[in-house]
Coordinates of C-alpha atoms and ligand atoms in Angstrom, one line a residue:
X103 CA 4.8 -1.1 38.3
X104 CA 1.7 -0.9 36.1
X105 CA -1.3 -3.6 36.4
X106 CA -0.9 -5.8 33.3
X107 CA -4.1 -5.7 31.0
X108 CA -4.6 -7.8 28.1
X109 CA -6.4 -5.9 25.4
X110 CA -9.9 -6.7 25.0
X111 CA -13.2 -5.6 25.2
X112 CA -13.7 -6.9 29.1
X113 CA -10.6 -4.6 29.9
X114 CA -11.3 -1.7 28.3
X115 CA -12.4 0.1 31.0
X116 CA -9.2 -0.6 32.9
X117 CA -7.1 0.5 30.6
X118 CA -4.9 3.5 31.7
X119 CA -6.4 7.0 30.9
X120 CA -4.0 8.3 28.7
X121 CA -4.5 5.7 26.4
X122 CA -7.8 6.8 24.8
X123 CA -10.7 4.0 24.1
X124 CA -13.3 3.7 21.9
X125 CA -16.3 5.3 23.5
X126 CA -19.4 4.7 21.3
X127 CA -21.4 1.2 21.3
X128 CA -19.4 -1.4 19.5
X129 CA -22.3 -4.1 20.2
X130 CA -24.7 -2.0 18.1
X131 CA -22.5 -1.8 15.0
X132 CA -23.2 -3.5 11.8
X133 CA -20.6 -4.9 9.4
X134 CA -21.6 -2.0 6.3
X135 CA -17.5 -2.7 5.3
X136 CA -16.3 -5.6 4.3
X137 CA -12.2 -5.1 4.3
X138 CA -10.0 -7.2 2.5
X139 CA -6.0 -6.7 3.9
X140 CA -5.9 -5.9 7.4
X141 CA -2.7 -5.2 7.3
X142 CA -0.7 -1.9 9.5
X143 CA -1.7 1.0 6.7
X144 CA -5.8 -0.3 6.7
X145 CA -5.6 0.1 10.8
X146 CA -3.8 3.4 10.4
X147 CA -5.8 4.8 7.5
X148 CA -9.4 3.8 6.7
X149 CA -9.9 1.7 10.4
X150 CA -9.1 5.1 11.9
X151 CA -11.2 7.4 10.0
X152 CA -13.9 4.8 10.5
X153 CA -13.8 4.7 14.7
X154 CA -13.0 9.2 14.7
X155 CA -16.7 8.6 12.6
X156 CA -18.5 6.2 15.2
X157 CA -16.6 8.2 17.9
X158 CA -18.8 11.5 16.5
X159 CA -21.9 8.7 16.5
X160 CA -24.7 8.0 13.9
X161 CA -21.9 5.8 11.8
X162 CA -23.6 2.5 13.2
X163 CA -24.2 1.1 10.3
X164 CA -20.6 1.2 9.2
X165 CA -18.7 -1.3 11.7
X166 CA -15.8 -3.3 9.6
X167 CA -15.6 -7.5 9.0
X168 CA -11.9 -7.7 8.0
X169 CA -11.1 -10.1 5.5
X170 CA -7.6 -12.3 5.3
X171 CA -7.0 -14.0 1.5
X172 CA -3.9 -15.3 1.7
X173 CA -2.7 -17.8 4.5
X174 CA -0.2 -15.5 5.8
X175 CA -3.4 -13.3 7.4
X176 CA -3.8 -16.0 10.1
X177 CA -2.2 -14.2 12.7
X178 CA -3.7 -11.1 12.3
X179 CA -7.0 -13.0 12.0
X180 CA -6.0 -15.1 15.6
X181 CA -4.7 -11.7 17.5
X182 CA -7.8 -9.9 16.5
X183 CA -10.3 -12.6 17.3
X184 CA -8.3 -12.5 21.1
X185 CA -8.5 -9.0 21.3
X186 CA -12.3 -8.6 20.0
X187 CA -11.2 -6.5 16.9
X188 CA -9.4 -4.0 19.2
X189 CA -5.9 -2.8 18.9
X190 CA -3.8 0.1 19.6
X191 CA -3.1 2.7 17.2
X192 CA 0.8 4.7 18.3
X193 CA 0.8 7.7 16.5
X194 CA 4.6 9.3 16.5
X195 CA 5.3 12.5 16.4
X196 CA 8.3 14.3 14.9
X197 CA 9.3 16.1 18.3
X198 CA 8.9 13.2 20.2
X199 CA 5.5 13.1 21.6
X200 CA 3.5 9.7 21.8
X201 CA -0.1 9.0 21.6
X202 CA -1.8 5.6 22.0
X203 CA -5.9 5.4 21.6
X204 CA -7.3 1.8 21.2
X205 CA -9.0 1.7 17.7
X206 CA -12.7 -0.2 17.9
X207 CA -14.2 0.1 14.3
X208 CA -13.0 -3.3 13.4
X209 CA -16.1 -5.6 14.6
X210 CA -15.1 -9.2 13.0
X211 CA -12.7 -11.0 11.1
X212 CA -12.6 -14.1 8.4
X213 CA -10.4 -16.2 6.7
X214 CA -10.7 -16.7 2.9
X215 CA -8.3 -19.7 1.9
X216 CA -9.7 -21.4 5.6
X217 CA -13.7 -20.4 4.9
X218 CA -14.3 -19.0 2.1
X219 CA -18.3 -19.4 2.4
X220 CA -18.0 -17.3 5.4
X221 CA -16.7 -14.8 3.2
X222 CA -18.7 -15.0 0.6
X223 CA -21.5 -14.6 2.6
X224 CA -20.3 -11.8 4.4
X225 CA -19.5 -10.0 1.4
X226 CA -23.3 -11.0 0.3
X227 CA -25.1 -9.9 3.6
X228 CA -27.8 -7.1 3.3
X229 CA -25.7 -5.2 6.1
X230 CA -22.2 -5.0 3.2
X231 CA -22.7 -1.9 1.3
X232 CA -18.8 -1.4 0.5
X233 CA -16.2 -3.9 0.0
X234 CA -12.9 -2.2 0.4
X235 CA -9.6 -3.5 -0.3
X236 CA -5.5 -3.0 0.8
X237 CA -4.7 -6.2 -0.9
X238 CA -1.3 -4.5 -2.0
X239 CA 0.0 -3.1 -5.8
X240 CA 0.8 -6.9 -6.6
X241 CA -2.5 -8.3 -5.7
X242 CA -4.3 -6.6 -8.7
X243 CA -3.0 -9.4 -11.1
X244 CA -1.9 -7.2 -14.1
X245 CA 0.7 -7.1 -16.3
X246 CA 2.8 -4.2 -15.4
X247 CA 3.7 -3.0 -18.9
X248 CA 1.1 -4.2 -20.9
X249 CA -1.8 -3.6 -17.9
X250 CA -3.4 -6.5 -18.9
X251 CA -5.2 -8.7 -16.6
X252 CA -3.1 -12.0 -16.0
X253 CA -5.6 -15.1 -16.5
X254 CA -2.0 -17.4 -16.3
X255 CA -2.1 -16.9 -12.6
X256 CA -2.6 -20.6 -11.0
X257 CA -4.9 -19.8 -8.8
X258 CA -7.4 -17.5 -11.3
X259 CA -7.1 -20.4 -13.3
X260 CA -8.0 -22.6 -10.5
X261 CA -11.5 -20.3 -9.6
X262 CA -12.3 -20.1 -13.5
X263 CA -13.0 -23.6 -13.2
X264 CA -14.1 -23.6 -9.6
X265 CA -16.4 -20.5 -8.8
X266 CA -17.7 -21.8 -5.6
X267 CA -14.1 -21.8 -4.2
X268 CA -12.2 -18.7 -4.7
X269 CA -8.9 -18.0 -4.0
X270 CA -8.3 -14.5 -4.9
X271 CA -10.1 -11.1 -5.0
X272 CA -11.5 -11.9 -7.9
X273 CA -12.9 -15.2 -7.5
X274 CA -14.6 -14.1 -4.2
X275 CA -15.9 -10.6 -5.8
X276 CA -17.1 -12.3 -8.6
X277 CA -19.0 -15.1 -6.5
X278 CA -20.4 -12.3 -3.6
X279 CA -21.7 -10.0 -6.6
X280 CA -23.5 -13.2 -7.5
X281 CA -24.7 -14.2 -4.5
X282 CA -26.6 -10.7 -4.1
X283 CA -27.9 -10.8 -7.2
X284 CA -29.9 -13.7 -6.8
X285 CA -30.7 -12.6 -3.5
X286 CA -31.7 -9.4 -4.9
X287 CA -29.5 -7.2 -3.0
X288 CA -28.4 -4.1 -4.3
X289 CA -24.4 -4.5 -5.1
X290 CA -21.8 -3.2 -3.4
X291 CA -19.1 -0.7 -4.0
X292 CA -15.4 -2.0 -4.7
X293 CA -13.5 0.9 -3.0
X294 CA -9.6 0.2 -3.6
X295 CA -7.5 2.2 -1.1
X296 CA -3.7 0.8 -2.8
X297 CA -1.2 2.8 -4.3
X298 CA -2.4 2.5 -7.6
X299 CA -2.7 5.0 -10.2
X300 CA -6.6 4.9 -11.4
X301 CA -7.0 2.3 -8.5
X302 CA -10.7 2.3 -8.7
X303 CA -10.4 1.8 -12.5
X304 CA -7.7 -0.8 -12.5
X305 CA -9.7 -2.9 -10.5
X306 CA -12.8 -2.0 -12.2
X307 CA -11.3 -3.3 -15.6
X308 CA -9.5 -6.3 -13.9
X309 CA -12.5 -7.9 -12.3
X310 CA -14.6 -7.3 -15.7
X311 CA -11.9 -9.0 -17.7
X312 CA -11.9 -12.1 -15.0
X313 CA -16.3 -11.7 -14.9
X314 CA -16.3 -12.0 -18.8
X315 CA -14.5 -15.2 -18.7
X316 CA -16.0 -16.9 -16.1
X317 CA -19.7 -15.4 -16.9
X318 CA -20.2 -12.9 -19.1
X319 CA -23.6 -12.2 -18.1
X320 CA -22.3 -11.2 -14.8
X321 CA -19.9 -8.9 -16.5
X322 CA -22.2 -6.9 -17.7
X323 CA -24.1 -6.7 -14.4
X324 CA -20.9 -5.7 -13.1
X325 CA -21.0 -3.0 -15.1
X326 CA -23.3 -1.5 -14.8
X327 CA -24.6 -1.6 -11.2
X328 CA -21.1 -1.8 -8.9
X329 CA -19.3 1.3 -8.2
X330 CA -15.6 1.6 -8.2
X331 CA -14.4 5.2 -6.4
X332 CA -10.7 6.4 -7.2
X333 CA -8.5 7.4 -4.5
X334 CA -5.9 8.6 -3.2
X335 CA -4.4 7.1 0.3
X336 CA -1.6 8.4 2.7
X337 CA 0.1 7.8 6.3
X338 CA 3.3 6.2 6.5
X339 CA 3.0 3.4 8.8
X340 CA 6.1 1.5 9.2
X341 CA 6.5 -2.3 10.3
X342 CA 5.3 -2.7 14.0
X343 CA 8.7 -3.9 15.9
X344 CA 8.8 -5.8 19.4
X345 CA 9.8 -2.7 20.8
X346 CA 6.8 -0.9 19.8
X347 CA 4.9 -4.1 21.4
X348 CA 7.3 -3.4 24.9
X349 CA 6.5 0.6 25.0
X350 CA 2.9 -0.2 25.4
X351 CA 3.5 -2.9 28.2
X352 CA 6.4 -0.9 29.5
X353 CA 4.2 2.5 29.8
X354 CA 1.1 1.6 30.8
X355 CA 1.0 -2.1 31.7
X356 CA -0.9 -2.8 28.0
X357 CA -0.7 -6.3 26.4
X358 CA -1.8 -5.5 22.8
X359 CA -0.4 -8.8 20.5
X360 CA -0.1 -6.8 17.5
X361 CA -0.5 -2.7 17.8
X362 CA 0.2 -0.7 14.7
X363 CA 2.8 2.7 14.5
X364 CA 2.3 5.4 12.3
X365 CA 2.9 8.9 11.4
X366 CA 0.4 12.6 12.3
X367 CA -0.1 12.8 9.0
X368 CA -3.5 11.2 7.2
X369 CA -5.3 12.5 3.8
X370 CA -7.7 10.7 2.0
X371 CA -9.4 12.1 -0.9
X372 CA -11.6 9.8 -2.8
X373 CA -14.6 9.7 -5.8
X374 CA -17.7 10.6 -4.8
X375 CA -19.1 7.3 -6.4
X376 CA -20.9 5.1 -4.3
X377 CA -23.5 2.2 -5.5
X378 CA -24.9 1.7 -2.0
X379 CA -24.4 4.4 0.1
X380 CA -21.2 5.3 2.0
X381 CA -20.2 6.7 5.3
X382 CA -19.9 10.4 6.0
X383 CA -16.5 10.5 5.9
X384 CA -16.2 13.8 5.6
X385 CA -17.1 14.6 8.8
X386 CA -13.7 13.6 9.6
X387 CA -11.4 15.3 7.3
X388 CA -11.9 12.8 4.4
X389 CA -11.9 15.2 0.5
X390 CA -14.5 13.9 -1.6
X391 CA -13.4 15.3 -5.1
X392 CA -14.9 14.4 -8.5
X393 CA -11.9 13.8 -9.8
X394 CA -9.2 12.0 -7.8
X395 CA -6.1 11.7 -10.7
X396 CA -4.1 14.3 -10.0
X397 CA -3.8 13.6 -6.9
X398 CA -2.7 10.1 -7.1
X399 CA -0.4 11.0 -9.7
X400 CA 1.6 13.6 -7.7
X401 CA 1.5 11.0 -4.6
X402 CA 2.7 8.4 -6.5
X403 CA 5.2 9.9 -8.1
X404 CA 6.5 12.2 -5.5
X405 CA 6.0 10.5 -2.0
X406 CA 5.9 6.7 -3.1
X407 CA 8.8 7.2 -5.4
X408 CA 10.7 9.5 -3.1
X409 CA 10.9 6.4 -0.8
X410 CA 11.8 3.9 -3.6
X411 CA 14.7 6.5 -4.3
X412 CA 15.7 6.6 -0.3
X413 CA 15.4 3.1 -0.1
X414 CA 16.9 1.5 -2.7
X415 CA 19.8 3.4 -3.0
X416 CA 19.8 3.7 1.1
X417 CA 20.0 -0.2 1.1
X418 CA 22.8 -0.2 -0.5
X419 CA 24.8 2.6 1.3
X420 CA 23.7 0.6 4.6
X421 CA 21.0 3.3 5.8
X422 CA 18.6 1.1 8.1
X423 CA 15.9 3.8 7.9
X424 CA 14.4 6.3 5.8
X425 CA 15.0 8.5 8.3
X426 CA 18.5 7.3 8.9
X427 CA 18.5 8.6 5.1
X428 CA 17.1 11.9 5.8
X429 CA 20.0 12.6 8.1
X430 CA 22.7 12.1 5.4
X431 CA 22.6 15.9 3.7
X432 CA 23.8 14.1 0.3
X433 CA 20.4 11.9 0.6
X434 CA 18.2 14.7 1.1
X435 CA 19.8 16.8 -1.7
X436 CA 19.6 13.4 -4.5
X437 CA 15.6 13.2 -3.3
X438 CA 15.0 16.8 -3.8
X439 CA 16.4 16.8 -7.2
X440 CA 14.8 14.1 -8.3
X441 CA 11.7 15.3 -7.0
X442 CA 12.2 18.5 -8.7
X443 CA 14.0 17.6 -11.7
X444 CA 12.3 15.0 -13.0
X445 CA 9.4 13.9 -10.7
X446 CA 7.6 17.4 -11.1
X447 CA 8.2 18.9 -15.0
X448 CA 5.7 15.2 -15.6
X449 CA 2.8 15.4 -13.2
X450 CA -0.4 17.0 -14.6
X451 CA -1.5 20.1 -13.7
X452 CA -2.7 20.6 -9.9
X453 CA -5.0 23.2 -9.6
X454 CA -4.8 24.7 -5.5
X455 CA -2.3 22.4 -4.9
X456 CA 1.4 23.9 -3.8
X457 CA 3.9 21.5 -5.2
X458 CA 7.1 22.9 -3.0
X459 CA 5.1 22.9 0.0
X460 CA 3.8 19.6 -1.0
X461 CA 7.4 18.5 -1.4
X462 CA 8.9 20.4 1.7
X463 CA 6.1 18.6 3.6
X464 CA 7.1 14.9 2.6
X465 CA 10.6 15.9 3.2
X466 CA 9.8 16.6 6.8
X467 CA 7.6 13.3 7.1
X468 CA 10.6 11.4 5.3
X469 CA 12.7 12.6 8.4
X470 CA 10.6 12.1 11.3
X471 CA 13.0 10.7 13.8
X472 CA 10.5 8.4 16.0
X473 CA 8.9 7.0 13.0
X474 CA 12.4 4.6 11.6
X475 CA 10.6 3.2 8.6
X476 CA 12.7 0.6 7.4
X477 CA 14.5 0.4 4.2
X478 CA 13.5 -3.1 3.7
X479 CA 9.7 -2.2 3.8
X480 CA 10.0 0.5 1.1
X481 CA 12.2 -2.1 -1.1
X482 CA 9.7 -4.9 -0.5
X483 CA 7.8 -5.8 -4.1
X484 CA 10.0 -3.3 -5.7
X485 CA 9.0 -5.1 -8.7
X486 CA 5.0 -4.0 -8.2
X487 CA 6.0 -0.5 -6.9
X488 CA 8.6 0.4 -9.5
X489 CA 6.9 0.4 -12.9
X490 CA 4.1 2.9 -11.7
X491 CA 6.2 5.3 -9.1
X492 CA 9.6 5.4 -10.9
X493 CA 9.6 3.8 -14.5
X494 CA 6.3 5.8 -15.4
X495 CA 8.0 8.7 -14.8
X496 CA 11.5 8.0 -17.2
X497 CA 9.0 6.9 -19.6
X498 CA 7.2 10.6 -19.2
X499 CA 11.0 12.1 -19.5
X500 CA 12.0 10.3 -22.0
X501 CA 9.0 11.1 -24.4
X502 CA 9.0 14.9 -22.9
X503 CA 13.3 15.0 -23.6
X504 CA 13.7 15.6 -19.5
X505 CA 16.0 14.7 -17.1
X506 CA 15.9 10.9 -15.8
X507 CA 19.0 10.6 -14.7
X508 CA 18.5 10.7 -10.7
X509 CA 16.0 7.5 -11.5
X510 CA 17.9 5.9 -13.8
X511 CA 20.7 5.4 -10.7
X512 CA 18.1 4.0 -8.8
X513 CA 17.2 1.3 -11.5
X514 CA 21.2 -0.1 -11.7
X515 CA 21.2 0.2 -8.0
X516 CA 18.2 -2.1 -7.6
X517 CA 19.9 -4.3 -10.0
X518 CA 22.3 -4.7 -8.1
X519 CA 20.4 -5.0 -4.9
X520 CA 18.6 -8.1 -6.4
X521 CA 21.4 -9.5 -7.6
X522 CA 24.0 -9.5 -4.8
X523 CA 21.3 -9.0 -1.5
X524 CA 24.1 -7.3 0.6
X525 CA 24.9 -3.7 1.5
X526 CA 28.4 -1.8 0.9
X527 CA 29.5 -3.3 3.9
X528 CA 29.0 -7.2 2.7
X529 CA 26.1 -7.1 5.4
X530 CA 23.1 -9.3 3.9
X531 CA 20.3 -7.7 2.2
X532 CA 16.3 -9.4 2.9
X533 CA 14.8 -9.2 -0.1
X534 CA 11.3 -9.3 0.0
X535 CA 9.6 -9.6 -3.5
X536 CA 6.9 -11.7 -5.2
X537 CA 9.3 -11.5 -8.8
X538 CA 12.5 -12.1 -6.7
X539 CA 14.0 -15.2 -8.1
X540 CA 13.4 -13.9 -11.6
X541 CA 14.8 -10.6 -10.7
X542 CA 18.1 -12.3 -9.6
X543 CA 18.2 -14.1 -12.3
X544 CA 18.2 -11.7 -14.6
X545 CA 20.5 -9.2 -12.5
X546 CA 23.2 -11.9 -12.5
X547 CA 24.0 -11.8 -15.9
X548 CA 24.8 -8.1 -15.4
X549 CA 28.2 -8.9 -15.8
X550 CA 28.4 -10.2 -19.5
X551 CA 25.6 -8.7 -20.3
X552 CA 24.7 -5.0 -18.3
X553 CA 21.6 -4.1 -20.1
X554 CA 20.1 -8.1 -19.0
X555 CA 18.2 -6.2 -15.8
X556 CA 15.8 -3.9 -18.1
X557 CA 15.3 -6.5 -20.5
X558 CA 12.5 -7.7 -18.2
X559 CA 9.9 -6.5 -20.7
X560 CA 7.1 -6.7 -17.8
X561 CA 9.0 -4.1 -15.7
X562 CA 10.4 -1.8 -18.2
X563 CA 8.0 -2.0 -21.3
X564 CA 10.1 -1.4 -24.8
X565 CA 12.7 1.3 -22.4
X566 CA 15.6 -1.3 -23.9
X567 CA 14.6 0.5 -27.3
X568 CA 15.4 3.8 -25.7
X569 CA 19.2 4.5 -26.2
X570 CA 19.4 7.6 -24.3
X571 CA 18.3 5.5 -21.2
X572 CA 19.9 2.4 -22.0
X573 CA 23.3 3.9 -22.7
X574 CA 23.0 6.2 -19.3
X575 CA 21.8 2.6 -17.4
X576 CA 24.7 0.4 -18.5
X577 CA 27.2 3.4 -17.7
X578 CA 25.9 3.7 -14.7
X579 CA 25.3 -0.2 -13.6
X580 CA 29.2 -0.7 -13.8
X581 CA 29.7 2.0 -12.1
X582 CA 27.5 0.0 -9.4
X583 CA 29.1 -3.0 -9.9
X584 CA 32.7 -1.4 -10.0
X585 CA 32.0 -1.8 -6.1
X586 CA 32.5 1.9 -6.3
X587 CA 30.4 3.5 -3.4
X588 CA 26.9 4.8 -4.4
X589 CA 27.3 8.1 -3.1
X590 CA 30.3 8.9 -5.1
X591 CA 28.1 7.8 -8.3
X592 CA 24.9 9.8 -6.6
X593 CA 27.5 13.0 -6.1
X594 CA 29.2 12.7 -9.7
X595 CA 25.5 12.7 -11.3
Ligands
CS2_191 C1 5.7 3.3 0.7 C2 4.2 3.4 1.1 O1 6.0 1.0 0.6 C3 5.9 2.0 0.0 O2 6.1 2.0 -1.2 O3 6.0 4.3 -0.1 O4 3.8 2.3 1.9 C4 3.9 4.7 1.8 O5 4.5 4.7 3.1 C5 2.5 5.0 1.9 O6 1.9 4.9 0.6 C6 2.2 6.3 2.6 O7 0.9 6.7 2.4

């Protein structure tokens, strides 16, 4: 029976030996990143590439303060307080193997909605040379088909008129990048790390259109003086379960609160544009590149709309799991035609870059037994995911006169997944979505009128003017809601 050990700095040592610990000086490390979404891909991802870089030493500088927005980031903010910023990082392997290493780059925490002084302050400290941000696609406030910043947001309204309390990104960049200003700091870089086409630029436009309205001045300061990197992100890192909680408690007596799972696989390649410095990053695998788009392009629209296509369609059949997916030879086929029927003939050209390989690769990820990424996840904000992975690339089809019809199955099946939340076999469907009662509503009137679903203009743009797509979509949506089963409709396509 193993000792039990609650995670945290005092116990480190104790710790069984196969579970690796952070071995440089955590005491000495300054908060250089600021993180805003400590959620399980920022611990898998950018955390991790952080602690391999204090693990090789000289990266002092560059400890993370994690940064919770929304009230929902409580517990992560509470478990990480208890466990000094530590947590264990379960990387599974496709054959079976384990490993566990406790991850120690994360140095602090703070809660925006609960202090957001403390926030701005930490975001306005000499030591901050890089505010980062996983705050998710639907966090970015724009309007998915025009791109538009949203000023009719509530709360952007609400920090327009009250600067001194923000309430989303952009209230608090806008009043940190203030802050340093007067306090004649040099600014910061804004380093997005979401699945976001252009993600540096989007929020580079997004936070000038909020800075002009609330000071224009600023704006232009903005401008010219804060750097905003493109880049491109990847590990799959599924939800953590209880039973991941119990293999760490189970194996080696380990009482981590909240540990996070993930996948071998990591790549991050990312703009060499940095305001006020950066860590050496590359030291630890991480491509610095001067140009980052194609790259986000082909992962967008090749592994990030690969698993819309699993998912959606998966939810429906009654797949739990992506991978549960990838064992279903009818799956594997639909995803590789997609892929290279219509996802490929529209991504720009990729110079060194082996597209099958590429794709044979995320078909091997896509079935990694131990990793069970959930269907649900994958689904979850469909409705900020969709318009960039999937309805991009119909548009691209549509203009180029290619294939769309793999993704226009996927469309009438997420219809109907957001109208009737249950599976083929009536069991219920959690749908977890920022748009979903509006999504519903317009997915219920399927039935007297099947083209209702695409007329949500913020989704689909002008595609109800396209009538080789809208007469393929209402075909195909009665089809769905024939109750015939999806994989005779995906076999018949
Ligand atoms: C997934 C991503 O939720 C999703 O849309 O496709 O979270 C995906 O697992 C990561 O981008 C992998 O890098």
């Amino acid at each position: 029976m193993n000792k039990e050990i609650i995670l945290n700095k005092e116990n480190l040592a104790a710790i069984n030996k196969q579970v690796s610990i952070p071995t440089f000086d955590r005491e000495s490390l300054k908060s250089g990143i600021v993180h805003v979404g400590v959620g399980g891909f920022h611990r898998a991802h950018q955390s991790y590439y952080t602690h391999l870089l204090q693990e090789k030493g000289d990266a002092a500088a560059w400890g993370i303060c994690g940064i919770g927005l929304r009230k929902g980031d409580q517990k992560i903010h509470d478990v990480l307080q208890k466990q000094d910023g530590l947590y264990t990082l379960i990387v599974k392997h496709p054959d079976g193997k384990i490993e566990s290493q406790v991850i120690g780059s994360i140095i602090d925490f703070k809660l925006g909605h609960d202090t957001p002084d403390l926030v701005i302050d930490q975001m306005a400290h000499p030591d901050t040379k890089i505010v980062s941000l996983t705050i998710t696609e639907g966090g970015y406030n724009f309007n998915s088909s025009t791109g538009e910043f949203d000023f009719e947001n509530a709360d952007v309204q609400y920090e327009l008129q009250h600067p001194k309390s923000p309430r989303t990104i952009y209230g608090f960049l806008t009043a940190a990048i203030k802050k340093r200003r007067e306090l004649g700091l040099p600014a910061f870089t804004v380093m997005s790390c979401d699945n976001i086409q252009h993600n540096g630029d989007v929020i580079r436009e997004m936070l000038l259109a909020f800075a002009t309205k609330q000071d224009k001045e600023l704006a232009a300061y903005i401008e010219k003086e804060v750097s905003f990197p493109n880049s491109m992100v990847d590990r799959i890192t599924p939800v953590t379960t209880k039973a991941d909680i119990d293999y760490l408690e189970s194996t080696y007596g380990l009482k981590d609160e909240w540990p996070v799972t993930c996948e071998p696989f990591i790549q991050w390649v990312i703009e060499d544009n940095f305001s006020n410095g950066r860590p050496e990053f590359e030291k630890v695998g991480v491509q610095f590149v001067p140009d980052v788009k194609p790259y986000e392009k082909m992962k967008l629209r090749l592994l990030n709309a690969g698993h819309s296509v699993l998912g959606i369609l998966g939810a429906i059949h009654g797949h739990p799991t992506i991978n549960a997916c990838m064992e279903d030879d009818l799956f594997v086929f639909y995803l590789r035609a997609f892929m290279d029927e219509e996802a490929t003939p529209v991504l720009d050209q990729l110079e060194g870059i082996d597209l099958t390989a590429y794709k044979d690769s995320l078909q091997e990820r896509f079935a990694n037994p131990n990793i069970k990424d959930s269907v649900s996840r994958i689904c979850s904000e469909s409705s900020a995911k969709l318009p960039k992975f999937l309805i991009a690339t119909i548009q691209d089809n549509l203009a180029n006169g290619g294939s769309i019809k793999y993704a226009t199955l996927v469309i009438a099946a997420w219809c109907y997944y957001s109208d009737k939340g249950i599976d083929k076999n009536g069991n219920p469907i959690e749908i977890i979505d920022a748009m979903q009662e509006q999504l519903n509503e317009a997915a219920s009137k399927t039935k007297t009128d099947p083209l209702a679903f695409i007329r949500q203009e913020s989704l689909f743009g002008n595609l109800i003017n396209e009538e080789k797509f809208t007469s393929l979509y209402s075909n195909l949506v009665q089809k769905v809601y024939a109750n015939q089963d999806i994989k005779k409709i995906m076999k018949q396509l």
